[in-house]
PDB file of C-alpha atoms and ligand atoms in Angstrom:
ATOM      1  CA  MET A 230       1.666 -11.156   1.753  1.00  0.00           C
ATOM      2  CA  GLN A 231       1.959 -14.444  -0.119  1.00  0.00           C
ATOM      3  CA  LEU A 232       0.646 -13.196  -3.486  1.00  0.00           C
ATOM      4  CA  LEU A 233       3.357 -10.528  -3.559  1.00  0.00           C
ATOM      5  CA  LYS A 234       6.119 -12.919  -2.456  1.00  0.00           C
ATOM      6  CA  ASN A 235       5.132 -15.378  -5.194  1.00  0.00           C
ATOM      7  CA  ARG A 236       5.286 -12.598  -7.766  1.00  0.00           C
ATOM      8  CA  ILE A 237       8.718 -11.452  -6.579  1.00  0.00           C
ATOM      9  CA  LEU A 238       9.986 -15.030  -6.876  1.00  0.00           C
ATOM     10  CA  LYS A 239       8.466 -15.376 -10.346  1.00  0.00           C
ATOM     11  CA  ASP A 240       9.360 -12.012 -11.909  1.00  0.00           C
ATOM     12  CA  GLY A 241      11.905 -10.239  -9.669  1.00  0.00           C
ATOM     13  CA  ILE A 242      15.451  -9.961 -11.010  1.00  0.00           C
ATOM     14  CA  VAL A 243      18.464  -9.453  -8.749  1.00  0.00           C
ATOM     15  CA  LYS A 244      20.946  -6.915 -10.119  1.00  0.00           C
ATOM     16  CA  PRO A 245      24.478  -6.137  -8.967  1.00  0.00           C
ATOM     17  CA  GLY A 246      24.645  -3.715  -6.023  1.00  0.00           C
ATOM     18  CA  ASN A 247      21.810  -5.329  -4.038  1.00  0.00           C
ATOM     19  CA  VAL A 248      19.154  -3.970  -6.372  1.00  0.00           C
ATOM     20  CA  LEU A 249      16.005  -6.000  -6.981  1.00  0.00           C
ATOM     21  CA  LYS A 250      14.268  -5.172 -10.247  1.00  0.00           C
ATOM     22  CA  VAL A 251      10.504  -5.493 -10.073  1.00  0.00           C
ATOM     23  CA  ASP A 252       9.814  -3.204 -12.984  1.00  0.00           C
ATOM     24  CA  SER A 253       7.642  -5.711 -14.835  1.00  0.00           C
ATOM     25  CA  PHE A 254       4.892  -5.472 -12.188  1.00  0.00           C
ATOM     26  CA  LEU A 255       5.513  -2.765  -9.577  1.00  0.00           C
ATOM     27  CA  ASN A 256       7.408   0.358 -10.545  1.00  0.00           C
ATOM     28  CA  HIS A 257       7.652   0.688 -14.297  1.00  0.00           C
ATOM     29  CA  GLN A 258       4.979  -1.541 -15.795  1.00  0.00           C
ATOM     30  CA  MET A 259       2.376  -1.804 -13.034  1.00  0.00           C
ATOM     31  CA  ASP A 260       0.095  -4.800 -12.396  1.00  0.00           C
ATOM     32  CA  ILE A 261      -2.999  -3.004 -11.132  1.00  0.00           C
ATOM     33  CA  ALA A 262      -4.764  -6.167  -9.956  1.00  0.00           C
ATOM     34  CA  LEU A 263      -1.769  -6.945  -7.731  1.00  0.00           C
ATOM     35  CA  ILE A 264      -1.474  -3.347  -6.509  1.00  0.00           C
ATOM     36  CA  ASN A 265      -5.186  -3.365  -5.656  1.00  0.00           C
ATOM     37  CA  GLU A 266      -4.519  -6.362  -3.407  1.00  0.00           C
ATOM     38  CA  ILE A 267      -1.608  -4.415  -1.885  1.00  0.00           C
ATOM     39  CA  GLY A 268      -4.017  -1.525  -1.218  1.00  0.00           C
ATOM     40  CA  LYS A 269      -6.476  -3.843   0.536  1.00  0.00           C
ATOM     41  CA  GLU A 270      -3.689  -5.321   2.632  1.00  0.00           C
ATOM     42  CA  PHE A 271      -2.451  -1.921   3.834  1.00  0.00           C
ATOM     43  CA  LYS A 272      -6.027  -0.904   4.627  1.00  0.00           C
ATOM     44  CA  ALA A 273      -6.456  -4.059   6.727  1.00  0.00           C
ATOM     45  CA  ARG A 274      -3.158  -3.515   8.553  1.00  0.00           C
ATOM     46  CA  PHE A 275      -3.863   0.155   9.336  1.00  0.00           C
ATOM     47  CA  ALA A 276      -7.633  -0.212   9.833  1.00  0.00           C
ATOM     48  CA  ASP A 277      -7.388   1.165  13.378  1.00  0.00           C
ATOM     49  CA  CYS A 278      -5.659   4.414  12.319  1.00  0.00           C
ATOM     50  CA  PRO A 279      -7.552   7.642  11.526  1.00  0.00           C
ATOM     51  CA  ILE A 280      -5.557   8.324   8.334  1.00  0.00           C
ATOM     52  CA  THR A 281      -6.320  11.656   6.614  1.00  0.00           C
ATOM     53  CA  LYS A 282      -3.429  11.706   4.099  1.00  0.00           C
ATOM     54  CA  ILE A 283      -1.078   9.358   2.348  1.00  0.00           C
ATOM     55  CA  LEU A 284       2.410  10.746   1.838  1.00  0.00           C
ATOM     56  CA  THR A 285       4.959   9.363  -0.599  1.00  0.00           C
ATOM     57  CA  ILE A 286       7.973  10.521  -2.606  1.00  0.00           C
ATOM     58  CA  GLU A 287       8.365  10.816  -6.347  1.00  0.00           C
ATOM     59  CA  ALA A 288       8.598   9.004  -8.533  1.00  0.00           C
ATOM     60  CA  SER A 289       7.947   5.326  -8.040  1.00  0.00           C
ATOM     61  CA  GLY A 290       5.880   5.660  -4.847  1.00  0.00           C
ATOM     62  CA  ILE A 291       3.195   7.772  -6.467  1.00  0.00           C
ATOM     63  CA  GLY A 292       1.318   5.213  -8.546  1.00  0.00           C
ATOM     64  CA  ILE A 293       1.220   2.708  -5.699  1.00  0.00           C
ATOM     65  CA  ALA A 294       0.129   5.367  -3.189  1.00  0.00           C
ATOM     66  CA  CYS A 295      -2.747   6.430  -5.465  1.00  0.00           C
ATOM     67  CA  ILE A 296      -4.176   2.933  -5.581  1.00  0.00           C
ATOM     68  CA  VAL A 297      -3.668   2.425  -1.840  1.00  0.00           C
ATOM     69  CA  ALA A 298      -5.378   5.767  -1.133  1.00  0.00           C
ATOM     70  CA  GLN A 299      -8.598   4.572  -2.750  1.00  0.00           C
ATOM     71  CA  TYR A 300      -8.989   2.060   0.095  1.00  0.00           C
ATOM     72  CA  PHE A 301      -8.557   4.803   2.688  1.00  0.00           C
ATOM     73  CA  GLY A 302     -10.657   7.411   0.860  1.00  0.00           C
ATOM     74  CA  VAL A 303      -8.026  10.134   1.431  1.00  0.00           C
ATOM     75  CA  PRO A 304      -5.771  12.290  -0.803  1.00  0.00           C
ATOM     76  CA  VAL A 305      -2.202  11.471  -1.748  1.00  0.00           C
ATOM     77  CA  VAL A 306       0.523  14.085  -1.395  1.00  0.00           C
ATOM     78  CA  PHE A 307       4.017  13.468  -2.664  1.00  0.00           C
ATOM     79  CA  ALA A 308       7.329  15.044  -1.801  1.00  0.00           C
ATOM     80  CA  LYS A 309       8.932  16.427  -4.950  1.00  0.00           C
ATOM     81  CA  LYS A 310      12.577  16.281  -5.855  1.00  0.00           C
ATOM     82  CA  ALA A 311      13.633  19.896  -6.319  1.00  0.00           C
ATOM     83  CA  GLN A 312      16.446  21.338  -8.446  1.00  0.00           C
ATOM     84  CA  SER A 313      16.807  24.316  -6.137  1.00  0.00           C
ATOM     85  CA  ILE A 314      15.073  25.343  -2.959  1.00  0.00           C
ATOM     86  CA  ASN A 315      13.041  28.507  -2.925  1.00  0.00           C
ATOM     87  CA  LEU A 316      13.333  29.659   0.677  1.00  0.00           C
ATOM     88  CA  ASP A 317      10.118  31.655   0.769  1.00  0.00           C
ATOM     89  CA  GLY A 318       8.729  29.670   3.689  1.00  0.00           C
ATOM     90  CA  GLU A 319       5.918  28.080   1.671  1.00  0.00           C
ATOM     91  CA  MET A 320       7.522  24.660   1.566  1.00  0.00           C
ATOM     92  CA  TYR A 321       8.710  22.016   3.987  1.00  0.00           C
ATOM     93  CA  THR A 322      12.162  20.928   2.812  1.00  0.00           C
ATOM     94  CA  THR A 323      14.492  18.060   3.605  1.00  0.00           C
ATOM     95  CA  LYS A 324      17.357  16.143   2.028  1.00  0.00           C
ATOM     96  CA  VAL A 325      17.213  12.553   0.781  1.00  0.00           C
ATOM     97  CA  GLU A 326      20.038  10.376  -0.472  1.00  0.00           C
ATOM     98  CA  SER A 327      18.894   8.148  -3.304  1.00  0.00           C
ATOM     99  CA  PHE A 328      19.832   4.487  -2.922  1.00  0.00           C
ATOM    100  CA  THR A 329      19.485   3.723  -6.620  1.00  0.00           C
ATOM    101  CA  HIS A 330      21.122   6.906  -7.976  1.00  0.00           C
ATOM    102  CA  LYS A 331      23.671   7.570  -5.175  1.00  0.00           C
ATOM    103  CA  LYS A 332      22.800  11.278  -5.191  1.00  0.00           C
ATOM    104  CA  VAL A 333      21.514  13.673  -2.549  1.00  0.00           C
ATOM    105  CA  TYR A 334      18.274  15.446  -3.463  1.00  0.00           C
ATOM    106  CA  ASP A 335      16.432  18.320  -1.862  1.00  0.00           C
ATOM    107  CA  VAL A 336      12.784  17.348  -1.542  1.00  0.00           C
ATOM    108  CA  ILE A 337       9.936  19.748  -0.952  1.00  0.00           C
ATOM    109  CA  LEU A 338       6.283  19.670   0.018  1.00  0.00           C
ATOM    110  CA  SER A 339       3.926  22.612  -0.014  1.00  0.00           C
ATOM    111  CA  LYS A 340       2.779  23.646   3.476  1.00  0.00           C
ATOM    112  CA  LYS A 341      -0.734  23.936   2.037  1.00  0.00           C
ATOM    113  CA  PHE A 342      -1.082  20.172   1.830  1.00  0.00           C
ATOM    114  CA  LEU A 343       0.082  18.926   5.243  1.00  0.00           C
ATOM    115  CA  GLY A 344      -0.525  20.399   8.699  1.00  0.00           C
ATOM    116  CA  PRO A 345      -1.039  19.635  12.403  1.00  0.00           C
ATOM    117  CA  GLU A 346      -4.590  18.355  11.841  1.00  0.00           C
ATOM    118  CA  ASP A 347      -3.379  15.506   9.595  1.00  0.00           C
ATOM    119  CA  HIS A 348      -2.820  11.827  10.412  1.00  0.00           C
ATOM    120  CA  VAL A 349      -0.310  10.487   7.934  1.00  0.00           C
ATOM    121  CA  LEU A 350       0.432   7.076   6.441  1.00  0.00           C
ATOM    122  CA  LEU A 351       3.717   6.915   4.508  1.00  0.00           C
ATOM    123  CA  ILE A 352       3.783   4.608   1.489  1.00  0.00           C
ATOM    124  CA  ASP A 353       6.748   3.597  -0.673  1.00  0.00           C
ATOM    125  CA  ASP A 354       7.741   0.769  -2.973  1.00  0.00           C
ATOM    126  CA  PHE A 355      11.082  -0.140  -1.324  1.00  0.00           C
ATOM    127  CA  LEU A 356      12.836   0.272   1.992  1.00  0.00           C
ATOM    128  CA  ALA A 357      16.611  -0.179   1.817  1.00  0.00           C
ATOM    129  CA  ASN A 358      18.821   2.118   3.908  1.00  0.00           C
ATOM    130  CA  GLY A 359      15.841   4.180   4.991  1.00  0.00           C
ATOM    131  CA  CYS A 360      16.860   7.558   3.552  1.00  0.00           C
ATOM    132  CA  ALA A 361      13.636   8.098   1.601  1.00  0.00           C
ATOM    133  CA  LEU A 362      11.467   7.215   4.599  1.00  0.00           C
ATOM    134  CA  LEU A 363      13.581   9.300   7.008  1.00  0.00           C
ATOM    135  CA  GLY A 364      13.133  12.291   4.691  1.00  0.00           C
ATOM    136  CA  LEU A 365       9.364  11.816   4.711  1.00  0.00           C
ATOM    137  CA  ILE A 366       9.381  11.407   8.507  1.00  0.00           C
ATOM    138  CA  ASP A 367      11.290  14.694   8.789  1.00  0.00           C
ATOM    139  CA  ILE A 368       8.665  16.447   6.651  1.00  0.00           C
ATOM    140  CA  VAL A 369       5.840  15.044   8.803  1.00  0.00           C
ATOM    141  CA  LYS A 370       7.652  16.287  11.940  1.00  0.00           C
ATOM    142  CA  LYS A 371       8.086  19.748  10.437  1.00  0.00           C
ATOM    143  CA  SER A 372       4.383  19.887   9.548  1.00  0.00           C
ATOM    144  CA  GLY A 373       3.211  19.041  13.083  1.00  0.00           C
ATOM    145  CA  ALA A 374       1.039  16.216  11.675  1.00  0.00           C
ATOM    146  CA  THR A 375       0.665  12.863  13.471  1.00  0.00           C
ATOM    147  CA  LEU A 376       2.632  10.026  11.894  1.00  0.00           C
ATOM    148  CA  GLU A 377       0.457   6.901  12.081  1.00  0.00           C
ATOM    149  CA  GLY A 378       2.947   4.601  10.380  1.00  0.00           C
ATOM    150  CA  ALA A 379       4.649   3.508   7.187  1.00  0.00           C
ATOM    151  CA  GLY A 380       3.592   0.898   4.637  1.00  0.00           C
ATOM    152  CA  ILE A 381       6.325  -0.551   2.440  1.00  0.00           C
ATOM    153  CA  VAL A 382       5.775  -2.995  -0.388  1.00  0.00           C
ATOM    154  CA  ILE A 383       9.269  -4.573  -0.345  1.00  0.00           C
ATOM    155  CA  GLU A 384      11.718  -4.200   2.535  1.00  0.00           C
ATOM    156  CA  LYS A 385      15.279  -5.385   2.032  1.00  0.00           C
ATOM    157  CA  GLY A 386      15.752  -6.743   5.537  1.00  0.00           C
ATOM    158  CA  PHE A 387      19.515  -7.118   5.110  1.00  0.00           C
ATOM    159  CA  GLN A 388      19.896  -3.344   4.847  1.00  0.00           C
ATOM    160  CA  CYS A 389      19.613  -1.088   7.883  1.00  0.00           C
ATOM    161  CA  GLY A 390      16.520   1.037   7.168  1.00  0.00           C
ATOM    162  CA  GLY A 391      13.831  -1.193   8.660  1.00  0.00           C
ATOM    163  CA  GLN A 392      15.648  -1.676  11.955  1.00  0.00           C
ATOM    164  CA  GLN A 393      16.346   2.039  12.258  1.00  0.00           C
ATOM    165  CA  ILE A 394      12.721   3.034  11.624  1.00  0.00           C
ATOM    166  CA  ARG A 395      11.385   0.397  14.061  1.00  0.00           C
ATOM    167  CA  ASN A 396      13.903   1.535  16.693  1.00  0.00           C
ATOM    168  CA  MET A 397      12.407   5.021  16.398  1.00  0.00           C
ATOM    169  CA  GLY A 398       9.113   3.522  17.595  1.00  0.00           C
ATOM    170  CA  ILE A 399       7.435   4.011  14.228  1.00  0.00           C
ATOM    171  CA  ARG A 400       4.879   1.436  13.154  1.00  0.00           C
ATOM    172  CA  LEU A 401       6.283  -0.128  10.006  1.00  0.00           C
ATOM    173  CA  GLU A 402       4.365  -2.677   7.946  1.00  0.00           C
ATOM    174  CA  SER A 403       6.283  -4.291   5.082  1.00  0.00           C
ATOM    175  CA  LEU A 404       4.373  -6.699   2.849  1.00  0.00           C
ATOM    176  CA  ALA A 405       7.469  -8.695   1.866  1.00  0.00           C
ATOM    177  CA  ILE A 406      10.755  -8.621   3.780  1.00  0.00           C
ATOM    178  CA  ILE A 407      13.716 -10.043   1.887  1.00  0.00           C
ATOM    179  CA  GLU A 408      16.180 -11.775   4.166  1.00  0.00           C
ATOM    180  CA  SER A 409      18.830 -12.410   1.523  1.00  0.00           C
ATOM    181  CA  MET A 410      19.208 -12.356  -2.226  1.00  0.00           C
ATOM    182  CA  THR A 411      21.764 -13.506  -4.758  1.00  0.00           C
ATOM    183  CA  ASP A 412      21.601 -14.153  -8.516  1.00  0.00           C
ATOM    184  CA  THR A 413      20.301 -17.627  -7.830  1.00  0.00           C
ATOM    185  CA  SER A 414      18.300 -17.443  -4.599  1.00  0.00           C
ATOM    186  CA  LEU A 415      15.991 -15.118  -2.733  1.00  0.00           C
ATOM    187  CA  THR A 416      14.615 -15.776   0.749  1.00  0.00           C
ATOM    188  CA  PHE A 417      11.965 -13.969   2.770  1.00  0.00           C
ATOM    189  CA  ARG A 418      11.744 -13.308   6.486  1.00  0.00           C
ATOM    190  CA  GLU A 419       8.818 -15.219   8.018  1.00  0.00           C
TER     191      GLU A 419
HETATM  192  P1  5GP B 127      16.326   3.886   0.837  1.00  0.00           P
HETATM  193  O1  5GP B 127      16.144   5.367   0.856  1.00  0.00           O
HETATM  194  O2  5GP B 127      15.504   3.155   1.859  1.00  0.00           O
HETATM  195  O3  5GP B 127      17.775   3.475   0.871  1.00  0.00           O
HETATM  196  O4  5GP B 127      15.826   3.404  -0.584  1.00  0.00           O
HETATM  197  C1  5GP B 127      14.474   3.539  -0.903  1.00  0.00           C
HETATM  198  C2  5GP B 127      14.274   4.036  -2.300  1.00  0.00           C
HETATM  199  O5  5GP B 127      15.281   3.566  -3.196  1.00  0.00           O
HETATM  200  C3  5GP B 127      12.940   3.540  -2.813  1.00  0.00           C
HETATM  201  O6  5GP B 127      12.077   4.634  -2.922  1.00  0.00           O
HETATM  202  C4  5GP B 127      13.249   2.915  -4.160  1.00  0.00           C
HETATM  203  O7  5GP B 127      12.799   3.781  -5.169  1.00  0.00           O
HETATM  204  C5  5GP B 127      14.741   2.793  -4.228  1.00  0.00           C
HETATM  205  N1  5GP B 127      15.244   1.416  -4.035  1.00  0.00           N
HETATM  206  C6  5GP B 127      15.982   0.958  -2.989  1.00  0.00           C
HETATM  207  N2  5GP B 127      16.337  -0.309  -3.166  1.00  0.00           N
HETATM  208  C7  5GP B 127      15.800  -0.694  -4.338  1.00  0.00           C
HETATM  209  C8  5GP B 127      15.829  -1.940  -5.060  1.00  0.00           C
HETATM  210  O8  5GP B 127      16.428  -2.961  -4.669  1.00  0.00           O
HETATM  211  N3  5GP B 127      15.146  -1.955  -6.225  1.00  0.00           N
HETATM  212  C9  5GP B 127      14.492  -0.876  -6.705  1.00  0.00           C
HETATM  213  N4  5GP B 127      13.841  -1.014  -7.868  1.00  0.00           N
HETATM  214  N5  5GP B 127      14.454   0.314  -6.056  1.00  0.00           N
HETATM  215  C10 5GP B 127      15.106   0.399  -4.884  1.00  0.00           C
END
């Protein structure tokens, strides 16, 4: 998506540890006009899928997922990071290692909001090593819902997540795939 790539080149900042900061337009301050275009693009790419729910993970996926969901006309559900797991059987649970915080979280989703009748599109801001997406995929599996695919705004193609998810046979659409990045240069995969 050229509009997004141009914006990354203009306003993205590469930080040590392979972290790209896009907090001026995507995940802290949010440019709603741009995210609307992102929503339209995901709708076009998944137009053939009977999506009934969009699933994301807190925190930075939520705002993007909400705007995307308006183009699909379906609810958003988000996996919550939990301090402790209440094993009363009401929740799907899984573990996710955070790329940015280097911590393992338990994440939970109420069984009320996802079940075998659902067709799910996963949405997140970044794909790096794939832990966040793999956690969401595990929750979808546990729920018995159909996973239609995953929509990622920025994939860091030099990390292993994208390859792993594609090798699982999951339909993955990333709007910008970064091939390499340094302090002074950033290149995209064609
Ligand atoms: P993964 O689980 O694929 O390793 O990382 C995905 C999650 O880590 C995303 O939800 C995102 O919040 C965060 N993340 C990974 N890489 C970056 C990055 O380069 N920049 C920012 N801002 N967040 C990232």
